[in-house]
XYZ file of C-alpha atoms in Angstrom:
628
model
C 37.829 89.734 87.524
C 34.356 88.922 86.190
C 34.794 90.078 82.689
C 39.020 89.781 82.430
C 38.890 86.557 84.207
C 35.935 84.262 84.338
C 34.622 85.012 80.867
C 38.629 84.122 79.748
C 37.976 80.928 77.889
C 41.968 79.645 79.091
C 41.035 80.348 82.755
C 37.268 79.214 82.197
C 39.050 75.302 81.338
C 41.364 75.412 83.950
C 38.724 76.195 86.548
C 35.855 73.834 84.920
C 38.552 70.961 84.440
C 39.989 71.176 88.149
C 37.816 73.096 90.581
C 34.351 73.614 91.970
C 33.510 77.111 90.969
C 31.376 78.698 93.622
C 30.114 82.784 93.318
C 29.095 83.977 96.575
C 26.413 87.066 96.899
C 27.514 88.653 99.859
C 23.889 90.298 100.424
C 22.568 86.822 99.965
C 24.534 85.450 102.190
C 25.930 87.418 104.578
C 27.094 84.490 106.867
C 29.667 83.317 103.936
C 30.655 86.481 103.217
C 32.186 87.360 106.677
C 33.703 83.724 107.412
C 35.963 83.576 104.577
C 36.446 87.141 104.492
C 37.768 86.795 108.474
C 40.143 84.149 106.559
C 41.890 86.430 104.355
C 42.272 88.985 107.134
C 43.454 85.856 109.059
C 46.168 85.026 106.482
C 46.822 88.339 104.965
C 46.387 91.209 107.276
C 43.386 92.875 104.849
C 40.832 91.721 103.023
C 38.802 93.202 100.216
C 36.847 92.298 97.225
C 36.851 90.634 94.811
C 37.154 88.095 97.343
C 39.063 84.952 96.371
C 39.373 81.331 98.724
C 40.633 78.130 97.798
C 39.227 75.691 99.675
C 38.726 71.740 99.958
C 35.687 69.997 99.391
C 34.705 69.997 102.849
C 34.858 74.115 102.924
C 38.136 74.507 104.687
C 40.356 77.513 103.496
C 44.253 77.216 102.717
C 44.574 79.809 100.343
C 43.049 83.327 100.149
C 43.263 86.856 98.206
C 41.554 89.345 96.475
C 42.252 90.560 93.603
C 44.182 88.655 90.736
C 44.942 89.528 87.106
C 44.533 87.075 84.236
C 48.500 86.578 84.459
C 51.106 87.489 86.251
C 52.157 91.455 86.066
C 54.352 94.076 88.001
C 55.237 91.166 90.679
C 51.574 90.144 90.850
C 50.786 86.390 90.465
C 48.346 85.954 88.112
C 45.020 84.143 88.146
C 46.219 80.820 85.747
C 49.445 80.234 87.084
C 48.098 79.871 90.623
C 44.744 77.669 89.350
C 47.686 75.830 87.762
C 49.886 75.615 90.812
C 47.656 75.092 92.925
C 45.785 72.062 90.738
C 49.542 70.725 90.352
C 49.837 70.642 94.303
C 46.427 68.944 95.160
C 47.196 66.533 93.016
C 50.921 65.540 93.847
C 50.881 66.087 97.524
C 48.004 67.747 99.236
C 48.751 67.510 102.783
C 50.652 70.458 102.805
C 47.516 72.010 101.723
C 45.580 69.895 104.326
C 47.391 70.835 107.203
C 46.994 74.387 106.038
C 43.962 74.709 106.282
C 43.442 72.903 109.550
C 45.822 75.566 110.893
C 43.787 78.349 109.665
C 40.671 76.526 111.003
C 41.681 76.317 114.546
C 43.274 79.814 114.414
C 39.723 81.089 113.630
C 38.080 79.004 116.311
C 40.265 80.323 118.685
C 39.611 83.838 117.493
C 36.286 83.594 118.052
C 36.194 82.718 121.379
C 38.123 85.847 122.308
C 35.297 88.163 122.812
C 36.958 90.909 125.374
C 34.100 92.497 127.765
C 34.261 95.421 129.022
C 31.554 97.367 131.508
C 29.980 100.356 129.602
C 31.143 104.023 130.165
C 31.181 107.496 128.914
C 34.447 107.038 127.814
C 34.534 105.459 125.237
C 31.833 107.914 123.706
C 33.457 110.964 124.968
C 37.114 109.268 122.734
C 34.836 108.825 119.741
C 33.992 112.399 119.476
C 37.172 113.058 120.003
C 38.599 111.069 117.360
C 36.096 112.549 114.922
C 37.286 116.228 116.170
C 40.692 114.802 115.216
C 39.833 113.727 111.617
C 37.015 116.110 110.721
C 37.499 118.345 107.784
C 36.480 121.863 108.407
C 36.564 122.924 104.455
C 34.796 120.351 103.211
C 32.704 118.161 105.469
C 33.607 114.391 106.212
C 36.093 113.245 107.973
C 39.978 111.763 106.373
C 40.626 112.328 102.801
C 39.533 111.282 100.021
C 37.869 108.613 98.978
C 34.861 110.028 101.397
C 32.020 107.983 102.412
C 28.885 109.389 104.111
C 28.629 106.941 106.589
C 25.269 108.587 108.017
C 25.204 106.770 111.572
C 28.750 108.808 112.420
C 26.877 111.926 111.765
C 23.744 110.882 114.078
C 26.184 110.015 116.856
C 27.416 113.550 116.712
C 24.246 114.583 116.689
C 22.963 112.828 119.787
C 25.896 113.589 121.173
C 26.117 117.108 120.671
C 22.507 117.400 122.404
C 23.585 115.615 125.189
C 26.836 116.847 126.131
C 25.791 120.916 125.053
C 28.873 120.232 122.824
C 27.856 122.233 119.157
C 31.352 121.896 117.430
C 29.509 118.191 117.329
C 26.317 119.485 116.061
C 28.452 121.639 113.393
C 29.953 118.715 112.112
C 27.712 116.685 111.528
C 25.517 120.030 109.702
C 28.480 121.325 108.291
C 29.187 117.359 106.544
C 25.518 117.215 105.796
C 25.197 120.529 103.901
C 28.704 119.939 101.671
C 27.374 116.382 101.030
C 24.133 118.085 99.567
C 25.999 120.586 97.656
C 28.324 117.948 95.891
C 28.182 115.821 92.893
C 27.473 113.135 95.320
C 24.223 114.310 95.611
C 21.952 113.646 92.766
C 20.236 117.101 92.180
C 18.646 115.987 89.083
C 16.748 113.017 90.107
C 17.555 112.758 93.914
C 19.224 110.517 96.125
C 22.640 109.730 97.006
C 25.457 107.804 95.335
C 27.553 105.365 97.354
C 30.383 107.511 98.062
C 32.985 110.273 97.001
C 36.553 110.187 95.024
C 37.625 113.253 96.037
C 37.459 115.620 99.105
C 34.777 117.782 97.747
C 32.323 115.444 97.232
C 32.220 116.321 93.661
C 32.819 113.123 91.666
C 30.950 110.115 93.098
C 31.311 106.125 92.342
C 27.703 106.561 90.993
C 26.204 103.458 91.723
C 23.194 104.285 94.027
C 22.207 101.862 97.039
C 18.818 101.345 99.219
C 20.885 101.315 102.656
C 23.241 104.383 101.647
C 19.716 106.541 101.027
C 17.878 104.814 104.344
C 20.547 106.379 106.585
C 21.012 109.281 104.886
C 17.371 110.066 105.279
C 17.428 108.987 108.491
C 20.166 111.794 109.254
C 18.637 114.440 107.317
C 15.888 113.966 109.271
C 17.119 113.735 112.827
C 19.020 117.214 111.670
C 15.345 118.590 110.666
C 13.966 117.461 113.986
C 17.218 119.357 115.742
C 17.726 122.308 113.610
C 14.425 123.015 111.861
C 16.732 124.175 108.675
C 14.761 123.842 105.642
C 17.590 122.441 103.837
C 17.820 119.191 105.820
C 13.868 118.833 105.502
C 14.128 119.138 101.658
C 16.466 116.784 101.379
C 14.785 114.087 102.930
C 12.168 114.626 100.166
C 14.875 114.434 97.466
C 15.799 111.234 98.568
C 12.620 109.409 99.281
C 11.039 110.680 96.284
C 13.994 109.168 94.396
C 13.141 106.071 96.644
C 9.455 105.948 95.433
C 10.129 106.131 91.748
C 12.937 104.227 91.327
C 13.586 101.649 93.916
C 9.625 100.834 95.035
C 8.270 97.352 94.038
C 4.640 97.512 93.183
C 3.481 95.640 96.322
C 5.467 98.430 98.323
C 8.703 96.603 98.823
C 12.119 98.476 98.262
C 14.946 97.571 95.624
C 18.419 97.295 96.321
C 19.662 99.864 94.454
C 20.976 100.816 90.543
C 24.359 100.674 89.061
C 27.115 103.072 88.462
C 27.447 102.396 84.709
C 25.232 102.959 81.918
C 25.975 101.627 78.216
C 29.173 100.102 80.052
C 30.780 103.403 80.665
C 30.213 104.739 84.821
C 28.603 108.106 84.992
C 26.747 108.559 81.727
C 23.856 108.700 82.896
C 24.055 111.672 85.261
C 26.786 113.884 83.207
C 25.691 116.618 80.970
C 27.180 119.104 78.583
C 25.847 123.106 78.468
C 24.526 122.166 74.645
C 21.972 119.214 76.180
C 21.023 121.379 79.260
C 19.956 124.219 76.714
C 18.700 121.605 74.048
C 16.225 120.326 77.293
C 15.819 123.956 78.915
C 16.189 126.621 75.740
C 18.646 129.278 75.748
C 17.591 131.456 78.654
C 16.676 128.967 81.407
C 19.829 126.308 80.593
C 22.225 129.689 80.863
C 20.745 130.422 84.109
C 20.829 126.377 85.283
C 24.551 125.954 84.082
C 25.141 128.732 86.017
C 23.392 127.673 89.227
C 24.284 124.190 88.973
C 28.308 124.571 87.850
C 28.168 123.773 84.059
C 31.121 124.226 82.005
C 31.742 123.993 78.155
C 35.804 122.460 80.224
C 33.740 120.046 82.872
C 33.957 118.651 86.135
C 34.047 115.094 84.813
C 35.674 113.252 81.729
C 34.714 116.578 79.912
C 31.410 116.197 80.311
C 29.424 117.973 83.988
C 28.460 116.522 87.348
C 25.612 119.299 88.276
C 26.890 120.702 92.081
C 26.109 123.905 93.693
C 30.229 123.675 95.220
C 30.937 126.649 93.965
C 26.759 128.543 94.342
C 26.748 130.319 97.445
C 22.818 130.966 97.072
C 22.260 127.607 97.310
C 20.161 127.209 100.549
C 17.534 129.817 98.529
C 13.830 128.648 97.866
C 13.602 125.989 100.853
C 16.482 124.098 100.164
C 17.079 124.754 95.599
C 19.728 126.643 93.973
C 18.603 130.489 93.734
C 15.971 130.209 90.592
C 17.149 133.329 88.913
C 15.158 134.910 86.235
C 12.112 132.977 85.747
C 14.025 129.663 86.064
C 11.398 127.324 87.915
C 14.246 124.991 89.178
C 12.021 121.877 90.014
C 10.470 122.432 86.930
C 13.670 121.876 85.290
C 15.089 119.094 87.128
C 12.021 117.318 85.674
C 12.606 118.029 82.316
C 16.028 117.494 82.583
C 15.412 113.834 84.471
C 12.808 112.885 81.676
C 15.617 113.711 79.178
C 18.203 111.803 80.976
C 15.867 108.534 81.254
C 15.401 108.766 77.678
C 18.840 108.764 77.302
C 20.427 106.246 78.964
C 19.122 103.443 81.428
C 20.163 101.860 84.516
C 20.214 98.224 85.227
C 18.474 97.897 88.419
C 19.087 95.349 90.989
C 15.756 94.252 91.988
C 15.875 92.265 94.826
C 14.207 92.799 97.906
C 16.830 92.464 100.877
C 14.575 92.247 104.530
C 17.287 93.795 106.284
C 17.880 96.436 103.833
C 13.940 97.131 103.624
C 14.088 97.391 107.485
C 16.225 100.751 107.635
C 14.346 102.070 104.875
C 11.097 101.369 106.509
C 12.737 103.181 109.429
C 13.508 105.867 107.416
C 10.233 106.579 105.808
C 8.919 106.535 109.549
C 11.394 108.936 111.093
C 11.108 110.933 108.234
C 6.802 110.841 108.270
C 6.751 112.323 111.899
C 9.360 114.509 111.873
C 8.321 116.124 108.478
C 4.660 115.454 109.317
C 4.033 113.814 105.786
C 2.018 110.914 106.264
C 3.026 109.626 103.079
C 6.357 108.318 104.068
C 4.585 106.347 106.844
C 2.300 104.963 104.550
C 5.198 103.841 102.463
C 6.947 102.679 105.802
C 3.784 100.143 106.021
C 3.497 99.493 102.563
C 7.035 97.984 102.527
C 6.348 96.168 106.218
C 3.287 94.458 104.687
C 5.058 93.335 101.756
C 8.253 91.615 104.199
C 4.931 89.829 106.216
C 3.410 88.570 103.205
C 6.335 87.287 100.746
C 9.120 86.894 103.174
C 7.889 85.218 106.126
C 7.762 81.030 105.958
C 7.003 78.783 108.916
C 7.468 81.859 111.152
C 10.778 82.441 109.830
C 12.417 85.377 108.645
C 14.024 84.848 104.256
C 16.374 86.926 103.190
C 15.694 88.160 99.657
C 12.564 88.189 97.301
C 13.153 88.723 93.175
C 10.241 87.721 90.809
C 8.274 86.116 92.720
C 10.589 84.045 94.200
C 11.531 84.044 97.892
C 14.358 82.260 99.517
C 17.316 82.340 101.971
C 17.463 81.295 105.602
C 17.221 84.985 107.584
C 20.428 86.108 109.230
C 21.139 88.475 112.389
C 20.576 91.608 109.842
C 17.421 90.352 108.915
C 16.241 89.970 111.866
C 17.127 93.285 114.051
C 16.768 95.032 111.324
C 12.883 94.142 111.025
C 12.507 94.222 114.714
C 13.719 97.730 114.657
C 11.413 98.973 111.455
C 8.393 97.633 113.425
C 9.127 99.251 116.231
C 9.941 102.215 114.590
C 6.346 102.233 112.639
C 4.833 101.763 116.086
C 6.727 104.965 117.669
C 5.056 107.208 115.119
C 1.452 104.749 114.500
C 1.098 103.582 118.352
C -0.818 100.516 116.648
C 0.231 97.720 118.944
C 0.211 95.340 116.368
C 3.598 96.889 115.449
C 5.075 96.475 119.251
C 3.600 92.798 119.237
C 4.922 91.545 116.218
C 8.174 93.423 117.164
C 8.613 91.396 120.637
C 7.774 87.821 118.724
C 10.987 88.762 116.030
C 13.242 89.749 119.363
C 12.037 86.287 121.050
C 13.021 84.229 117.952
C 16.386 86.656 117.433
C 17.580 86.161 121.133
C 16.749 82.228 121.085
C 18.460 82.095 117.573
C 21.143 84.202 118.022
C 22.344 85.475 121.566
C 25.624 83.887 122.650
C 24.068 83.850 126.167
C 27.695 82.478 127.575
C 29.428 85.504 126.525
C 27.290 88.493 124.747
C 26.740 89.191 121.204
C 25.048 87.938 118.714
C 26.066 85.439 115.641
C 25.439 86.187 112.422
C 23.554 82.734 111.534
C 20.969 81.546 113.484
C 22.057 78.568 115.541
C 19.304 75.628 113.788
C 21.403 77.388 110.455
C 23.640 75.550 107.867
C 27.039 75.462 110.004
C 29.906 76.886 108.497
C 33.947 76.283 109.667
C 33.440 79.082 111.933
C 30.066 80.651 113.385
C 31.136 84.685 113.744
C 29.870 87.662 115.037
C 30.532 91.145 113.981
C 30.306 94.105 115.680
C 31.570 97.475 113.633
C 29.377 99.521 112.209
C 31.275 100.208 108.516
C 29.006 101.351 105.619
C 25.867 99.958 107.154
C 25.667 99.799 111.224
C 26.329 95.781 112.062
C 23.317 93.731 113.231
C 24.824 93.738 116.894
C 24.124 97.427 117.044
C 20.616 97.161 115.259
C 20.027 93.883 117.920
C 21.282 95.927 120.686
C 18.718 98.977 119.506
C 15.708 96.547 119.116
C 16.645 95.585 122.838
C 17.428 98.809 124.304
C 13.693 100.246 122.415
C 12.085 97.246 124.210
C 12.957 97.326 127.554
C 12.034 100.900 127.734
C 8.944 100.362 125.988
C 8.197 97.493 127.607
C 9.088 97.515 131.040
C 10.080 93.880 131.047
C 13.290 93.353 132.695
C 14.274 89.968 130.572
C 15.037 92.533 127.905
C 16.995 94.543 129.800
C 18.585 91.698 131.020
C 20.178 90.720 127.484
C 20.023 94.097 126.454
C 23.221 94.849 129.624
C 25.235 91.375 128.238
C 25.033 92.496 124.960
C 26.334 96.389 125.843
C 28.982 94.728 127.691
C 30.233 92.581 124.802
C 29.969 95.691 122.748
C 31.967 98.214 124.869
C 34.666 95.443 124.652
C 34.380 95.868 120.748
C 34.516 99.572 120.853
C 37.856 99.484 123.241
C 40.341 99.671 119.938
C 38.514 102.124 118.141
C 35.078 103.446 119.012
C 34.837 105.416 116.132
C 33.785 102.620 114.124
C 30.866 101.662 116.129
C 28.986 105.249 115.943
C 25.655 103.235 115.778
C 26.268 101.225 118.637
C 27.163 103.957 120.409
C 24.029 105.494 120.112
C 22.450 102.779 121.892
C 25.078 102.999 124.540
C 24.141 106.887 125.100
C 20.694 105.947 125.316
C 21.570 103.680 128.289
C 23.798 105.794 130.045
C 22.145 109.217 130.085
C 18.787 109.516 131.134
C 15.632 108.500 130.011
C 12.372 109.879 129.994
C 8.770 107.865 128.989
C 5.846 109.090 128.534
C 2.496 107.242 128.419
C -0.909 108.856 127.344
C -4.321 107.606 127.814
C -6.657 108.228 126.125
C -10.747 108.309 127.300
C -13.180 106.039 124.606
C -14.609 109.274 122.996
C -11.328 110.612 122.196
C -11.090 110.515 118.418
C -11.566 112.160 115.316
C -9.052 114.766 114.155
C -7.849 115.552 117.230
C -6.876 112.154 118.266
C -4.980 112.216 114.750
C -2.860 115.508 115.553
C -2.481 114.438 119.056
C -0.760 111.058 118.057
C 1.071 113.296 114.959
C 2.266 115.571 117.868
C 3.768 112.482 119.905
C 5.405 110.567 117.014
C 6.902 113.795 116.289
C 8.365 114.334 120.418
C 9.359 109.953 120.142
C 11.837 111.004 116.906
C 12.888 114.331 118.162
C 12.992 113.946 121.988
C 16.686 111.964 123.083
C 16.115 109.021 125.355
C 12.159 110.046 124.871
C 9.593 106.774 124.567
C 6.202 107.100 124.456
C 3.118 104.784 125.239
C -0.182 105.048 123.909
C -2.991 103.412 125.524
C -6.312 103.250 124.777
C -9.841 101.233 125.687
C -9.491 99.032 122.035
C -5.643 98.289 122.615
C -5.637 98.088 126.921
C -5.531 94.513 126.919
C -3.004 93.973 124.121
C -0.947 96.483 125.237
C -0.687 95.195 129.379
C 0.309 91.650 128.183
C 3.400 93.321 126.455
C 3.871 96.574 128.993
C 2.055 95.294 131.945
C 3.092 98.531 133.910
C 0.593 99.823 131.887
C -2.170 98.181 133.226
C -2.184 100.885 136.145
C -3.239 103.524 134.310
C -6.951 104.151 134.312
C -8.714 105.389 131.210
C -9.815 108.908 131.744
C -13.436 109.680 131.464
C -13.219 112.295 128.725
C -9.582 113.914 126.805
C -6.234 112.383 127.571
C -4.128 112.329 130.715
C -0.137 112.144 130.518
C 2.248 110.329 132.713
C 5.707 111.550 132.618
C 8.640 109.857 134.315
C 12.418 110.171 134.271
C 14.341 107.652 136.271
C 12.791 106.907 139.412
C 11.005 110.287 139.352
C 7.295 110.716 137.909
C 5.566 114.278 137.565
C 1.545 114.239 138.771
C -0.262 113.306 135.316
C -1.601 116.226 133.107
C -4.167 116.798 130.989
C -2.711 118.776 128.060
C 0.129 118.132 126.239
C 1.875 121.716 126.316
C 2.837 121.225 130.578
C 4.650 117.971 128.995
C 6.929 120.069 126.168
C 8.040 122.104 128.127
C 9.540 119.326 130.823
C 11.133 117.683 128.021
């Protein structure tokens, strides 16, 4: 509509002459986005985007849609001869319109106020692996037909729940989904990372654009499957897609981007489709024979006559930790490089270079997960990097913004913003143990729960409650392409009374579960993330806490804390406590169970409980594995 539409100089009067125009970024504003989208749901059973509301000057709704053409087509109204009708109406005899929209007001006021609770339950997890059993597809990976999206958080929920429940046809799915994902066009084998999702069943042809949350979650799954599985593949592709991450979506003061766009020179794919001629223009003869071959290359093509590189059809294509099978003297990272220096000369990408805190938070989780369970320091350093650049440009008056671009920071933080931060600080201090992490983690939660919490009822709004006001104040609750900031609330919540000990989070933490099994009733499927939580809660839980004497340092103090990151990420229900003489203090005002547990005079002593049941502490680390 952009282009056909608004840049239609007939249209562009109509609007100018007779409207307010008023374009709405949905990652911006995330709180305007779902109100007027719950209007068009409201009014038309589905909504979409392009997203298009009529509205008075006040912000009340009595007309709503998606898409429109210029003019009318195929039974289709068209975009002028509504402005037009519309226009006419308002000006002839706009109560109609009025009374309209008061309708549709009150109708979403009494919407909201029907939150259903229900108590929690295996259940409902138990019928969402079932309902993934039902859809999965056992040739390709995914779940449904085409178009596919990864939708990572579905595939740690199998995970988890696989462990849990001894269940491996959940395990298999998810590492069956994971592996066909890899092997696709979806996949970007020359330059890493993932599109946004797949046209076809195969995972072949992707819509190319590329996003920061998409690759957070993915990572995050790859690496939970690492931790599981030890298969090399998973643990290779992690690196794929935060080294994609770190050259192309990094900010120099460590913040992350928001992603790059599917078209290049205004046509979608260019940049990442080849011919056989350019691969052995880049490679010479011998090596871009042997990488057509590996990587599907065809004088026909996969795509518009031109090649999406895939190893679909390469059964070799687990060989050399994770690559296609090199064949003869073919160094294959050595020719992705070339290949990805050739493409960049090529063609560009626009890049959308904001800095989203909520989308930063699950990649700072990601880069965490992915630090300890690969044991590559690295990504934890660029899991602080990223944190230190949200405290320094996107914090005002002890507020949470929403978006940095050029040097310019602005936006009133929403839910998202919030949990999601919560949760990448406490992720950073599950694999650091630097209490700064938990403390700043706990202040966030404090101002997300005063801000936020519908105390009355459970759940959380999506604008904070000292927030601009809108017709409606909403709450959302499925998890679709990126889990919703109930789940990531409930997670900060569920991480802190564990961690903690402090029963005013768990407190919240069993209103909000109930308000979110009531949300999973119709279709728990769709609320994989919060799930997670939920299995956290009802199975049981193990902590750990290790103390450790003054002199313990050097090295071994930095594999020993390696080592425990590593059992926090890997372990289900596992948290673990780290206190020493520098952070004793610190760490009883926010864990004051901790305060019980005397420094040893030399090494480390471990505390392990589950439930109400505590094994005598140990000195090494090994008696502790092997309980877990």
């Amino acid at each position: 509509m952009e282009r056909e539409s608004f840049e239609d100089d007939g249209i562009a009067r109509i609007l100018n002459r007779d409207y307010i125009c008023i374009k709405v970024d949905r990652e911006e504003r995330p709180d305007v986005d779902s109100v007027y989208m719950s209007v068009c749901q409201a009014m038309n059973g589905q909504g979409g985007w392009p997203l298009t509301i009529l509205m008075t000057p006040d912000c009340r709704p009595f007309f709503s849609g998606t898409y429109f053409p210029p003019k009318a087509r195929y039974g289709r109204v068209g975009l002028e001869e509504l402005l037009a009708a519309v226009s006419a109406q308002w000006k002839e005899g706009r109560e109609r319109l009025l009374k309209g929209a008061a309708q549709i007001e009150a109708f979403l006021k009494e919407q909201e106020q029907a939150d259903v609770q229900a108590k929690p339950g295996l259940e409902v997890v138990h019928r969402a692996f079932r309902l993934f059993a039902d859809s999965f597809d056992k040739r390709n990976g995914g779940f449904g037909q085409a178009p596919k999206f990864p939708t990572p958080h579905n595939l740690m929920f199998l995970m988890e729940y696989g462990v849990r429940e001894n269940q491996p046809k959940a395990v298999d799915m998810a590492g069956s989904t994971l592996t066909q994902m890899y092997r696709g066009g979806i996949f970007d084998h020359i330059g890493g990372g993932f599109s946004r999702y797949s046209t076809d069943e195969q995972w072949l042809v992707p819509h190319f654009e590329k996003m920061l949350y998409d690759n957070a979650l993915l990572a995050m799954a790859y690496a939970k499957a690492y931790g599981l599985t030890g298969r090399g593949l998973y643990g290779y592709v992690v690196q794929r897609i935060l080294g994609y991450v770190e050259a192309e979506l990094t900010h120099g003061g460590g913040g992350f981007y928001c992603g790059q766009d599917a078209d290049s020179d205004g046509v979608e794919g260019r940049y990442y489709v080849f011919t056989p001629e350019e691969i052995k223009q880049v490679l010479g003869p011998d090596r871009g024979d042997a990488f057509c071959s590996q990587y599907g290359i065809t004088g026909k093509g996969n795509f518009e006559g031109r090649n999406i590189p895939n190893l679909l059809e390469n059964e070799d294509f687990e060989a050399a930790g994770g690559e296609a099978s090199p064949g003869a003297g073919m160094d294959v990272q050595a020719c992705c490089r070339k290949l990805y220096d050739y493409r960049i000369r090529r063609a560009r990408l626009h890049k959308d270079d904001k800095i989203l805190v909520s989308w930063n938070g699950w990649m700072i989780c990601a880069c965490a997960m992915a630090g300890a369970v690969l044991g590559m320091r690295k990504y934890v350093d660029m899991a602080a990097g990223a944190e230190a650049f949200i405290r320094t440009h996107l914090v005002k008056d002890g507020r949470l913004l929403v978006r940095y671009r050029d040097g310019d920071a602005a936006g009133q933080g929403k839910l998202d913003d919030y949990a999601c931060y919560a949760l990448a600080l406490l992720e950073l201090y599950r694999v650091t143990f630097e209490t700064d992490y938990l403390k700043q983690a706990v202040g966030w939660a404090d101002i997300m729960v005063r801000q936020f919490f519908d105390r009355e009822r459970g759940g959380f709004y999506l604008y904070a409650e000292d927030g601009e006001q809108l017709i409606v104040r909403t709450k959302e609750a499925y998890d679709g392409a990126v889990p919703s900031g109930n789940s990531a609330a409930a997670r900060v919540l569920q991480q802190l009374a564990q961690i903690t000990g402090q029963t005013k989070w768990q407190e919240i933490l069993d209103k909000q579960l109930h308000y979110l099994a009531g949300a999973m009733a119709g279709y728990p499927p769709g609320h994989s993330y919060g799930l997670l939580v939920m299995m956290d809660v009802l199975y049981p839980t193990k902590e750990l806490v290790c103390v450790l004497s003054p002199s313990y340092g050097g090295e071994g103090r930095m594999r020993l804390l390696a080592r425990l990151g590593y059992l926090a990420q890997t372990t289900p229900g596992l948290s673990v406590t780290v206190k020493t003489e520098d952070n004793a203090q610190a760490l009883g005002e926010l864990a004051p169970y901790t305060r019980d547990y005397p420094l040893p005079g030399k090494g480390a002593m471990f505390y392990l409980c589950s439930g109400s049941n505590c094994m005598p502490p140990v000195t090494e680390l090994g008696a502790i594995v092997d309980k877990l």
